[in-house]
Short mmCIF file of C-alpha atoms and ligand atoms in Angstrom, two decimals:
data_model
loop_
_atom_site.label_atom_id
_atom_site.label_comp_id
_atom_site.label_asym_id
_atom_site.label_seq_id
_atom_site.Cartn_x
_atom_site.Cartn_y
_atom_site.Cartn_z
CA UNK A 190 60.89 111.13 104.18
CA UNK A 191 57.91 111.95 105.96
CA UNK A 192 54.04 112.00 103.84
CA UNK A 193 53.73 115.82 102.19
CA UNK A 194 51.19 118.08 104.40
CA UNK A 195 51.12 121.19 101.68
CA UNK A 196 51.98 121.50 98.13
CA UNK A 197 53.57 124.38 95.60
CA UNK A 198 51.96 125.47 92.64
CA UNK A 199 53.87 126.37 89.57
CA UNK A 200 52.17 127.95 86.90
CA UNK A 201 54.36 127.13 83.59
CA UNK A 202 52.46 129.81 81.79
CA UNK A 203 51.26 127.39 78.82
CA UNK A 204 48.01 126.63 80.41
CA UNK A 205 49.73 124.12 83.13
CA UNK A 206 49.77 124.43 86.84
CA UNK A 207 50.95 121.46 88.29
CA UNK A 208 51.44 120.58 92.04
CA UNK A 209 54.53 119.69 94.06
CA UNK A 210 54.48 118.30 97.29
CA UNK A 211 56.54 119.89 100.09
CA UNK A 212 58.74 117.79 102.91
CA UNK A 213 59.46 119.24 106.39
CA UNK A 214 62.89 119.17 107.80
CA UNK A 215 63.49 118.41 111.34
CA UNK A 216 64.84 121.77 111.66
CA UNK A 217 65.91 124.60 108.70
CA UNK A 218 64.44 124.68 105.16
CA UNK A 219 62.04 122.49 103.89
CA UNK A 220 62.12 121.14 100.37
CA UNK A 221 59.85 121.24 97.40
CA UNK A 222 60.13 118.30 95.43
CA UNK A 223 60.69 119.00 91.85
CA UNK A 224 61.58 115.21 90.62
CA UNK A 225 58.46 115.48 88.90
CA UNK A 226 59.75 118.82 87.16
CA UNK A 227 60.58 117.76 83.98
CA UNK A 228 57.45 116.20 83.07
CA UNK A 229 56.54 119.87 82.59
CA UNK A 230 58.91 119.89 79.34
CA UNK A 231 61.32 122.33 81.36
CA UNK A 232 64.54 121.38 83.73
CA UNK A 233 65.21 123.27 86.92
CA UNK A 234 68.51 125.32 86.57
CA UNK A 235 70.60 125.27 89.75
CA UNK A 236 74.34 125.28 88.55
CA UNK A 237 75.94 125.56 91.94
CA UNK A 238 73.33 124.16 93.64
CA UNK A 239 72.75 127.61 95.29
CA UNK A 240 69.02 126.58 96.37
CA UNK A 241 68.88 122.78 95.73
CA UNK A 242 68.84 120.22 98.18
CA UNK A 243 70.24 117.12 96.99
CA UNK A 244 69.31 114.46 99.53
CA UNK A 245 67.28 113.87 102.32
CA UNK A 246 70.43 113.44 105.68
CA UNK A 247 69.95 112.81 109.10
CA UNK A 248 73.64 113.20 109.81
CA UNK A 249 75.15 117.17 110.32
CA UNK A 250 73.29 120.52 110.48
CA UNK A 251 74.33 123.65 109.66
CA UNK A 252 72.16 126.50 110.68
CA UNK A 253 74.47 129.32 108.50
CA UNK A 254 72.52 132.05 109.29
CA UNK A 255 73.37 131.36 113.24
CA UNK A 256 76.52 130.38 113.12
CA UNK A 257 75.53 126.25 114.30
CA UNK A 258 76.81 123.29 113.17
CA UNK A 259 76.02 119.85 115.00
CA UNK A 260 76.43 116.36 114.24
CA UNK A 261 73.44 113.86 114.89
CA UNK A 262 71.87 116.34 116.92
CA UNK A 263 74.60 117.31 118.91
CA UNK A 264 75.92 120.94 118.79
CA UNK A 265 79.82 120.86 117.78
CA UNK A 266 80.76 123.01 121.16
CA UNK A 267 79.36 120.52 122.99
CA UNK A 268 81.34 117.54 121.34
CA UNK A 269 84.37 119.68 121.11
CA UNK A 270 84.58 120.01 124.92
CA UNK A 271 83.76 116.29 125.92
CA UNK A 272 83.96 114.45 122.93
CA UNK A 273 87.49 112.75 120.82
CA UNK A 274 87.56 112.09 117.07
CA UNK A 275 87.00 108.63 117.24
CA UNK A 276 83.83 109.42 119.63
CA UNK A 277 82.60 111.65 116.95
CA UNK A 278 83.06 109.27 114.06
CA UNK A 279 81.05 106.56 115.88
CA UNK A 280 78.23 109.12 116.34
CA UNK A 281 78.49 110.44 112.83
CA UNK A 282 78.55 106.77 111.04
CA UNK A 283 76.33 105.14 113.51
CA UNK A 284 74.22 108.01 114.65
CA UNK A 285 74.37 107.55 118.34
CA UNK A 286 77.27 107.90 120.95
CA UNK A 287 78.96 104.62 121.75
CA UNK A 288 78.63 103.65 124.84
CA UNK A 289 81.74 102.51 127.14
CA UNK A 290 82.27 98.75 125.32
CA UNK A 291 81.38 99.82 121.96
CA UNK A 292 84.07 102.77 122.30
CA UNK A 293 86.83 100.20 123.53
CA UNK A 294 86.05 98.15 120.28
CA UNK A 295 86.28 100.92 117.88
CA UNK A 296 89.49 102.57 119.64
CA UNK A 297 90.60 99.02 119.42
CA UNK A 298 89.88 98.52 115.83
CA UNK A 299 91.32 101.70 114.48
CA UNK A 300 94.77 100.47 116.64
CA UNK A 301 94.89 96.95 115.39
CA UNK A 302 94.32 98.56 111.92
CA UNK A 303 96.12 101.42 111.72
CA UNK A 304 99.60 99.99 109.94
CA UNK A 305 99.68 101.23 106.07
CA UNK A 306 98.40 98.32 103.18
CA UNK A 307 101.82 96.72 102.42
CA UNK A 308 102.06 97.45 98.92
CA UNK A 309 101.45 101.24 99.50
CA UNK A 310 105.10 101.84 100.27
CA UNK A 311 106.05 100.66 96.22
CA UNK A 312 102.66 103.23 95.24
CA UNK A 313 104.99 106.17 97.17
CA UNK A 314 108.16 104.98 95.30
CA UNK A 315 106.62 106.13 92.00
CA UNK A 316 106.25 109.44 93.30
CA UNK A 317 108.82 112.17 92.43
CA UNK A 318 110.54 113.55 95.80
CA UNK A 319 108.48 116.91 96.00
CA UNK A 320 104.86 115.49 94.57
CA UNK A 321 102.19 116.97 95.98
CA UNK A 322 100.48 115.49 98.71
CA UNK A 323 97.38 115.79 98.10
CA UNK A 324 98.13 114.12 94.41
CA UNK A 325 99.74 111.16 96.56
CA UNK A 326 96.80 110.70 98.89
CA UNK A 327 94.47 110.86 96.39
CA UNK A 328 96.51 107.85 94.58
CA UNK A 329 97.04 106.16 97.64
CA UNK A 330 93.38 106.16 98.44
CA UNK A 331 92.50 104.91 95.33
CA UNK A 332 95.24 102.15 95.58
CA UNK A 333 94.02 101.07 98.61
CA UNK A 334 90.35 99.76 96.50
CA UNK A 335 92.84 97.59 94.80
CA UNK A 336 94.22 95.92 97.39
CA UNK A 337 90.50 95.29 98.51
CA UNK A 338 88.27 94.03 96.04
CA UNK A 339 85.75 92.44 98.80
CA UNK A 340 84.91 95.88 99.47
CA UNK A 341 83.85 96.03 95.96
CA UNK A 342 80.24 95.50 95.97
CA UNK A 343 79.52 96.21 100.47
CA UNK A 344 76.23 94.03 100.03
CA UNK A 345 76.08 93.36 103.50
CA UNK A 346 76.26 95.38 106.67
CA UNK A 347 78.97 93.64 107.80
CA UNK A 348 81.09 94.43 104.87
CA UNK A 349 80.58 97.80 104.48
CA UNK A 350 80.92 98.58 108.26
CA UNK A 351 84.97 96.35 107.82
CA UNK A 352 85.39 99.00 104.32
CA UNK A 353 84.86 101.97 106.62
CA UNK A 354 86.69 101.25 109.86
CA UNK A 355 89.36 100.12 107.67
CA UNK A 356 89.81 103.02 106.11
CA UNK A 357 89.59 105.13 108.77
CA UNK A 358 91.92 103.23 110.50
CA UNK A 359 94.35 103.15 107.60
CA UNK A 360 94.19 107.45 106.39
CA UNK A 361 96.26 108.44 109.07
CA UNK A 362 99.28 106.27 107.96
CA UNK A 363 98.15 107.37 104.30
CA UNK A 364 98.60 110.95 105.28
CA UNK A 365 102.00 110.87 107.73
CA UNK A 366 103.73 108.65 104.63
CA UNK A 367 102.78 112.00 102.25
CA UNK A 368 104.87 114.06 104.62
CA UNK A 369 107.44 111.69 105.15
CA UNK A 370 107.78 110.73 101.19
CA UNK A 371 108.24 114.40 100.36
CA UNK A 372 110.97 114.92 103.25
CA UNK A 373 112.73 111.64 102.49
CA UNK A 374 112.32 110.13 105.50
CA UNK A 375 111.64 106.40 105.96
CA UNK A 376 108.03 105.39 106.82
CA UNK A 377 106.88 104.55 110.34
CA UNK A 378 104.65 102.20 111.81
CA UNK A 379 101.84 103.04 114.24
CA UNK A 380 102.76 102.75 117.88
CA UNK A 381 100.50 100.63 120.51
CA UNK A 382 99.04 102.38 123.17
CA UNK A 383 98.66 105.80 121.08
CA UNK A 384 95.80 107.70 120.18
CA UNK A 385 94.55 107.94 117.02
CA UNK A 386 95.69 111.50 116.80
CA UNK A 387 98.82 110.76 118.65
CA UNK A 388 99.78 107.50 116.41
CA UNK A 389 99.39 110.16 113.46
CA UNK A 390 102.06 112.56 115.06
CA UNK A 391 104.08 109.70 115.72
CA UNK A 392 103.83 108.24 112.57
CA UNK A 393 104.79 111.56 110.51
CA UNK A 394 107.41 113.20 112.95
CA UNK A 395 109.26 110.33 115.01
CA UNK A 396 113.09 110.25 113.92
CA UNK A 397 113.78 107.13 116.57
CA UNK A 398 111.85 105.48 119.29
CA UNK A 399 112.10 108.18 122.06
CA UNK A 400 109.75 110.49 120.31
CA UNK A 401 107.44 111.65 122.46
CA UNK A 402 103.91 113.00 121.09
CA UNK A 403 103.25 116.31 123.12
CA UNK A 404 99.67 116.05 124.52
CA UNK A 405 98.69 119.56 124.16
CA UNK A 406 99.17 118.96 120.60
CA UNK A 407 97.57 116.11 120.29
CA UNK A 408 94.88 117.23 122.05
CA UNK A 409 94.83 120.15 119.48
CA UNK A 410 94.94 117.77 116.80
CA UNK A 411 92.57 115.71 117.65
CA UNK A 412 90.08 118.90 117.80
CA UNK A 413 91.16 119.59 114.26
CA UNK A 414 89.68 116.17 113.37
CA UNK A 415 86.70 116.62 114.94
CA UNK A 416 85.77 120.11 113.90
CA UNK A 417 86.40 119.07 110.22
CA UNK A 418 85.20 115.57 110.42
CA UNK A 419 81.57 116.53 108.31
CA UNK A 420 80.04 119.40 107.02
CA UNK A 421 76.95 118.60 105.16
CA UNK A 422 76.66 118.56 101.31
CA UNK A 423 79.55 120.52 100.75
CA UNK A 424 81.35 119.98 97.74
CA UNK A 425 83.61 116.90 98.39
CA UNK A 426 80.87 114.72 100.17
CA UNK A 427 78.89 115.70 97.14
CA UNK A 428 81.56 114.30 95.21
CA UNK A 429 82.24 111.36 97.16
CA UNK A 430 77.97 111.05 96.68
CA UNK A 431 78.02 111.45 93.21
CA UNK A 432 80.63 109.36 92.31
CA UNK A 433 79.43 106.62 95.11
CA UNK A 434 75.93 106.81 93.63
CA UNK A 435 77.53 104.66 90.29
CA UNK A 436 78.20 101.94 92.83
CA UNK A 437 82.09 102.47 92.54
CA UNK A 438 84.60 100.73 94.97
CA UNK A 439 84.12 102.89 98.47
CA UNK A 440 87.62 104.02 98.18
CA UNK A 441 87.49 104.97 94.73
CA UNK A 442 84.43 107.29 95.61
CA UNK A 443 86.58 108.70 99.13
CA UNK A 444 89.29 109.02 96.38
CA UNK A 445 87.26 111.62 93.98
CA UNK A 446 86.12 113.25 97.66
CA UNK A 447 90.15 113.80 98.31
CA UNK A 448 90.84 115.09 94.89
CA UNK A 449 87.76 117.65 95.21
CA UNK A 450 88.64 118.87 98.44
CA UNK A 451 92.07 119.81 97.21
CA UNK A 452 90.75 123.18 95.51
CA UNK A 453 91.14 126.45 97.30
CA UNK A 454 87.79 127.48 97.37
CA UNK A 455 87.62 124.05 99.77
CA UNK A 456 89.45 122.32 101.40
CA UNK A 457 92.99 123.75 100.30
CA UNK A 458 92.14 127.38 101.82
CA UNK A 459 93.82 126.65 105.06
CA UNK A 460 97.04 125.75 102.58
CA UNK A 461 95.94 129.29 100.78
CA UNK A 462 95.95 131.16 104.29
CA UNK A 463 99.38 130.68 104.78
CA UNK A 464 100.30 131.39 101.14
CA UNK A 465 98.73 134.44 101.32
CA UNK A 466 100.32 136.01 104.74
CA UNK A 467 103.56 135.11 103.53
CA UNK A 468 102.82 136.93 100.57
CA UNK A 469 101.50 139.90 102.59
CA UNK A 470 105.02 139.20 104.50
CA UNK A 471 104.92 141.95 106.93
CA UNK A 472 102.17 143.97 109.53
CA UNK A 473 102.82 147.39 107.37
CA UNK A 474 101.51 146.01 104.44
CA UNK A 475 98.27 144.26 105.71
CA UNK A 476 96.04 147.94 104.75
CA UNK A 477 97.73 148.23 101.29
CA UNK A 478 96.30 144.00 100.94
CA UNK A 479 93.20 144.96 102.14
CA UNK A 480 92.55 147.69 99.30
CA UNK A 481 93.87 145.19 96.71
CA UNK A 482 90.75 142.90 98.33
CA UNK A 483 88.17 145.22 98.16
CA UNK A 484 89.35 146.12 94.53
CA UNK A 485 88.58 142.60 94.12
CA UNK A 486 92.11 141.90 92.41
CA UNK A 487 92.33 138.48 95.10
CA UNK A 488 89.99 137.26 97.98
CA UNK A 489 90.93 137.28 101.60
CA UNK A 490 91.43 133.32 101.84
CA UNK A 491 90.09 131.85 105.19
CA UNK A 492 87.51 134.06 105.00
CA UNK A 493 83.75 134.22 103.65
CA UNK A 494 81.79 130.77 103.74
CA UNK A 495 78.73 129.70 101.09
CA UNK A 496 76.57 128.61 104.11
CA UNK A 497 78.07 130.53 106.92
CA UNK A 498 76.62 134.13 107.39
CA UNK A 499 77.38 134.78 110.62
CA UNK A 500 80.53 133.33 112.44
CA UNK A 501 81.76 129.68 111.72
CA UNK A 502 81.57 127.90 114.88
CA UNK A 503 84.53 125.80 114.06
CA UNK A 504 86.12 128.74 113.60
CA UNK A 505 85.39 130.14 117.11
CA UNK A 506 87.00 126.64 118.49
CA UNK A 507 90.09 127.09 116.48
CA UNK A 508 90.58 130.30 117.25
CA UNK A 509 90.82 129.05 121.07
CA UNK A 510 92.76 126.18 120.00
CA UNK A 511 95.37 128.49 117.96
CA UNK A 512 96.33 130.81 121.30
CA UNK A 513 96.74 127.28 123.39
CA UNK A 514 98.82 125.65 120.92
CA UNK A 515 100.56 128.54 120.31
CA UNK A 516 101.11 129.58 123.85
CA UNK A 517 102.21 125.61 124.72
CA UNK A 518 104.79 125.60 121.42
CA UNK A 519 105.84 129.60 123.25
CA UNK A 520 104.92 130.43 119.79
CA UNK A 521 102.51 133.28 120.21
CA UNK A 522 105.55 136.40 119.06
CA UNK A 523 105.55 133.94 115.73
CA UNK A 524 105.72 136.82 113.24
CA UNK A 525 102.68 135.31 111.16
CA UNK A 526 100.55 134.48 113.99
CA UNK A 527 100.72 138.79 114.41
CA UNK A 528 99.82 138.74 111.31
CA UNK A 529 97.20 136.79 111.12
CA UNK A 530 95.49 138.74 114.43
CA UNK A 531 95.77 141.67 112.66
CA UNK A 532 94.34 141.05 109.38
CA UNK A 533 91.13 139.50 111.42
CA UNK A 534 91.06 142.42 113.40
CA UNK A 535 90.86 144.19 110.24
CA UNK A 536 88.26 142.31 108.55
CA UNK A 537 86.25 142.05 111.77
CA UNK A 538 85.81 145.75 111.95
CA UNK A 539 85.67 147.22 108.08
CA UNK A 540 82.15 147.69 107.23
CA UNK A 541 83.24 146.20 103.23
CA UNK A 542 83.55 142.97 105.17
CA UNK A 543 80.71 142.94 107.87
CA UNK A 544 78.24 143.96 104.87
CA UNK A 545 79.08 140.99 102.65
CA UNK A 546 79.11 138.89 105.69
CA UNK A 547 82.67 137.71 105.12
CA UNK A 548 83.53 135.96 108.73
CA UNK A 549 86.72 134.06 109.28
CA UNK A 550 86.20 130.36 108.84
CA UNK A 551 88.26 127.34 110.27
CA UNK A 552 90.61 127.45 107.88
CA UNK A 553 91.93 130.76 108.95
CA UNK A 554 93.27 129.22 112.31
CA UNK A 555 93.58 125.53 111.31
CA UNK A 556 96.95 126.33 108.69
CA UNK A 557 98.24 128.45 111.92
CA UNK A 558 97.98 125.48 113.97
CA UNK A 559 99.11 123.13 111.31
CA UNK A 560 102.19 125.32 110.70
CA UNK A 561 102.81 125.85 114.76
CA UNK A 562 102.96 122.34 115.01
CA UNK A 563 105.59 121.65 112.44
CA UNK A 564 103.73 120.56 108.93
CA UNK A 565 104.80 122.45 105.56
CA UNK A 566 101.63 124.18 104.18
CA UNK A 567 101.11 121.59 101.75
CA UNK A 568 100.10 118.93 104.02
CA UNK A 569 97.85 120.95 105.47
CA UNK A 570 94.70 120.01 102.80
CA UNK A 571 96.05 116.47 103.69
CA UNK A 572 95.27 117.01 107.58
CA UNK A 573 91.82 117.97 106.23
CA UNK A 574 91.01 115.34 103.74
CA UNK A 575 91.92 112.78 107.18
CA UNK A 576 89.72 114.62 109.03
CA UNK A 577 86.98 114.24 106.69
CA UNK A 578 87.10 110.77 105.69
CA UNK A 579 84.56 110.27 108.33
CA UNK A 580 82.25 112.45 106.82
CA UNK A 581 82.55 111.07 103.40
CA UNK A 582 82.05 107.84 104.41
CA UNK A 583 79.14 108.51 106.70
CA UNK A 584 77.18 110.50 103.79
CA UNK A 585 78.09 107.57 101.33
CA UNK A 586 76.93 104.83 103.69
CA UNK A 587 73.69 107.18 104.21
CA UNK A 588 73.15 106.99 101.24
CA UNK A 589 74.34 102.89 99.86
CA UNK A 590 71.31 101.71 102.61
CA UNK A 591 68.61 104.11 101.15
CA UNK A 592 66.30 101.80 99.25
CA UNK A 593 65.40 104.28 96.80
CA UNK A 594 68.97 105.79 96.15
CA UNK A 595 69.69 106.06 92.14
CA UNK A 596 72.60 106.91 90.01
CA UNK A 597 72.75 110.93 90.15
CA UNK A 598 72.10 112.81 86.62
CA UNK A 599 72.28 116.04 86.28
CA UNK A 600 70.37 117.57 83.32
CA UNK A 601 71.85 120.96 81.62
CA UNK A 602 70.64 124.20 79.90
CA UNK A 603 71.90 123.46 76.43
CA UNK A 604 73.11 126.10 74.25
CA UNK A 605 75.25 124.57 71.32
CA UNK A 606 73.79 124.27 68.03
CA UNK A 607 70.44 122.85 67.41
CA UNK A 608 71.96 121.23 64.36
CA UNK A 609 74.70 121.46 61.64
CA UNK A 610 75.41 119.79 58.22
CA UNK A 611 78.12 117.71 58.11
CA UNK A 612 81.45 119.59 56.07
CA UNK A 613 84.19 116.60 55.45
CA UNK A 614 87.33 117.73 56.11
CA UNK A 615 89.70 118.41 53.01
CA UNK A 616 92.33 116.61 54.27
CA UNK A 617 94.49 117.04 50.60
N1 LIG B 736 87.44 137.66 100.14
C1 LIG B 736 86.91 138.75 99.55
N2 LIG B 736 85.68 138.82 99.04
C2 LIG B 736 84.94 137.70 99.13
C3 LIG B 736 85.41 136.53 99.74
C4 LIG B 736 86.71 136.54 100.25
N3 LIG B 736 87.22 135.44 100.86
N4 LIG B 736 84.45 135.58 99.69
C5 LIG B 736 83.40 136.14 99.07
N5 LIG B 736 83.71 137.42 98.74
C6 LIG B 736 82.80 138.38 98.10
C7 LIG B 736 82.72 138.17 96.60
O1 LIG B 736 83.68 138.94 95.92
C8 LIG B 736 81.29 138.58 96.32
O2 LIG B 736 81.26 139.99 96.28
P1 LIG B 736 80.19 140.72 95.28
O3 LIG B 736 78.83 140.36 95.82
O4 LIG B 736 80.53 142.17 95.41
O5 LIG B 736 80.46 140.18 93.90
C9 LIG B 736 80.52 138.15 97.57
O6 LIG B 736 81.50 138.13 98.63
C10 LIG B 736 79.91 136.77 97.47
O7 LIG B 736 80.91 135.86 97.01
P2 LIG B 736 80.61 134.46 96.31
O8 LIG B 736 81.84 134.02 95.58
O9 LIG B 736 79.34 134.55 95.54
O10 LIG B 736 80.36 133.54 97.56
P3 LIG B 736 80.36 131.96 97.57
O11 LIG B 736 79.36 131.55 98.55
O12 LIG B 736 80.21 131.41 96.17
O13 LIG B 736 81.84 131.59 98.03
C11 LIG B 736 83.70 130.83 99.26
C12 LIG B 736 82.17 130.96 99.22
C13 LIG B 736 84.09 130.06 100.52
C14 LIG B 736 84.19 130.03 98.04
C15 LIG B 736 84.33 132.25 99.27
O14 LIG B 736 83.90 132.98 100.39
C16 LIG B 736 85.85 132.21 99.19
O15 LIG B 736 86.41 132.15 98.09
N6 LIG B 736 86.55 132.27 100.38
C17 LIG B 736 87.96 132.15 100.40
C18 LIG B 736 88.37 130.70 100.33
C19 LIG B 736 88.09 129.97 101.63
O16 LIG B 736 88.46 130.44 102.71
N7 LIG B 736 87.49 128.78 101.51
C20 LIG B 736 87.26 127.91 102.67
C21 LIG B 736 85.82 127.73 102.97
S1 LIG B 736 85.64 126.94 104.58
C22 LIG B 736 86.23 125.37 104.36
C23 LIG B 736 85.26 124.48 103.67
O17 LIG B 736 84.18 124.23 104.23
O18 LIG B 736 85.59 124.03 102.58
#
């Protein structure tokens, strides 16, 4: 953190004023910092964090008024168009690009690593046939810290570098044995020579050995990954954060990231899209919806962002990823896809949505994708959660190697009783 140039007075109205230094940012908001706050006999009140910054990151920016987003420095168009996954994992965990060797030794890593732990298929056994997947690869995760204790306590770099490319390595299995557990298929093993986003379409969809991964789609899918690979201190990296911040197993914190992303005010609104235009069902009812919206009797999911006030950027890739999927499946007349255009045509043009700034975001086109390319909608938080396993584990590494990281405490507004006598219970 660089020294503090200017300071912010606070006047607690008791006679106080006391002083709190200010920290620039490279670029957005700076920060006052109130760890001294409570010295005044008072707690900051922030419930949803709507104005607190909860670490200092060097990793992704998001510039919501804008419509930016870029990782390390890098805006996402730009790594969308030249960059793969893997590419932008490297960069996210290790801050710079790799270069040609390094790249060969990752890609090569995630390969040699990629085969499920073997104890994970007896983990899936336990699950009833139509469990939710996200409930599965939240368990699985979490399994997975059993299976490695040495990752226990990553004292060393080299340790904690093996925990993450590990599990990076490993998710994708993780995620196709969800799919293939709730469609009672028998697992598959990665395939050498593949991709990582083609070994994951191989690994969920292959029915015999001449399955053959289209490369349109796993081109697309491989964008997917990227585009949702971090996204600042949104609630799941928070998650993974807080709980990390104890000095859990890794996986156990990834684990609590999976099982907060799962919500559909996250992570599961690209499941919610598709929930909801099925629901809607037909193009004659999309006006009657978008009353019941601005009555405020259910939100238009896939739409509306906390940071985002202007376009998503993602979403502006995934729309252009959407048309060429859809146009290389010769799925474009799909009935839901119509749908789809026209409630964003809609919502693009009403003046209830352009006034409370309510933009599609990338989950509005990721589910269509998803669903073009053959997953039920409730993988489709799954897809996510694989996607951002990067993230988490980027933040969570950020943080492990910051010399003055602590446990995180919250403090809270307290309005129970001050105090009550003790009545014994007649229990006669
Ligand atoms: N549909 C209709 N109205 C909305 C929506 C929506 N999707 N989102 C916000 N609003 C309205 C809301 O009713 C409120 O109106 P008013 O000021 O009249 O009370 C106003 O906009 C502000 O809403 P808010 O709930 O205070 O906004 P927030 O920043 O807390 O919520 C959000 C952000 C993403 C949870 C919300 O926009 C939402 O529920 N969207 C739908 C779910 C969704 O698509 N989530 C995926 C987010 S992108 C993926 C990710 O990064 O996780």
């Amino acid at each position: 953190m660089s020294e503090a140039q200017k300071t912010v007075k606070v006047d607690f109205g008791n006679g106080s004023v006391t002083e709190f230094p200010i920290y620039k940012a490279s670029i957005g908001q700076d920060v006052v910092d109130f760890r001294t706050f409570g010295k005044s006999g008072m707690w900051s009140y922030d419930p949803a964090f709507l104005a607190t910054a909860a670490c200092e990151s060097k990793i992704t920016y998001i510039d919501g008024e804008k419509g930016k987003l870029s990782y390390r420095g890098y805006p996402i168009e730009q790594l969308a168009e030249n960059s793969t996954h893997l590419e932008g994992a490297y960069l996210l965990l290790n801050g710079e690009l790799p270069n040609a060797a390094q790249l060969k030794d990752f890609v090569g890593f995630m390969a040699e690593h990629g085969a499920a732990c073997h104890n994970l298929p007896g983990l899936f056994a336990g699950f009833q046939r139509d469990a939710q997947p996200m409930a599965m690869l939240g368990a699985a995760v979490n399994a997975v810290s059993a299976y490695h204790p040495e990752f226990f306590v990553c004292k060393d770099d080299a340790t904690r570098e093996l925990a993450i490319k590990k599990l990076i390595a490993k998710m994708p299995a993780m995620v196709a044995m969800c799919y293939r557990h709730n469609q009672n298929l028998p697992f598959v093993a990665p395939k050498q020579g593949l991709d990582y986003a083609s070994n994951f379409l191989h690994m969920t969809f292959a029915k015999d050995d001449n399955y053959k991964v289209d490369p349109v789609i796993a081109k697309a899918f491989d964008r997917i990954l990227l585009l949702h690979a971090d996204h600042e201190q949104n609630a799941s990296t928070s998650t993974v954060r807080l709980a990390g911040s104890s000095g859990t197993h890794p996986y156990a914190a990834i684990a609590a990231g999976v099982n907060c992303l799962w919500g559909p005010s996250h992570g599961g609104a690209n499941e919610a899209v598709l929930k909801m235009l099925a629901e809607i069902g037909d193009v004659s009812k999309v006006d009657e919806f978008m009353q019941g919206v601005k009555d405020k009797k259910y939100r238009l999911m896939g739409f509306g962002h906390r940071v985002y006030k202007n376009m998503d950027p993602r979403a502006n890739i995934m729309r252009r990823t959407c048309y060429e999927v859809l146009d290389a499946l010769g799925k474009h007349d799909d009935p839901i896809f119509k749908l789809a255009m026209k409630l964003e045509k809609i919502a693009l043009e009403d003046t209830y949505f352009i006034e409370k700034k309510l933009y599609p975001n990338v989950d509005f086109y990721s589910g269509i994708i998803l669903r073009a390319i053959g997953l039920p909608n409730e993988m489709f938080t799954t897809i996510f959660a694989l996607a951002r396993t990067v993230g988490w584990l980027s933040q969570w590494q950020e943080m492990i190697v910051d010399p003055d990281f602590k446990i995180g405490r919250p403090r809270q507004l307290y309005t129970g009783y001050a105090s009550r006598d003790y009545v014994a219970i007649d229990k006669r």
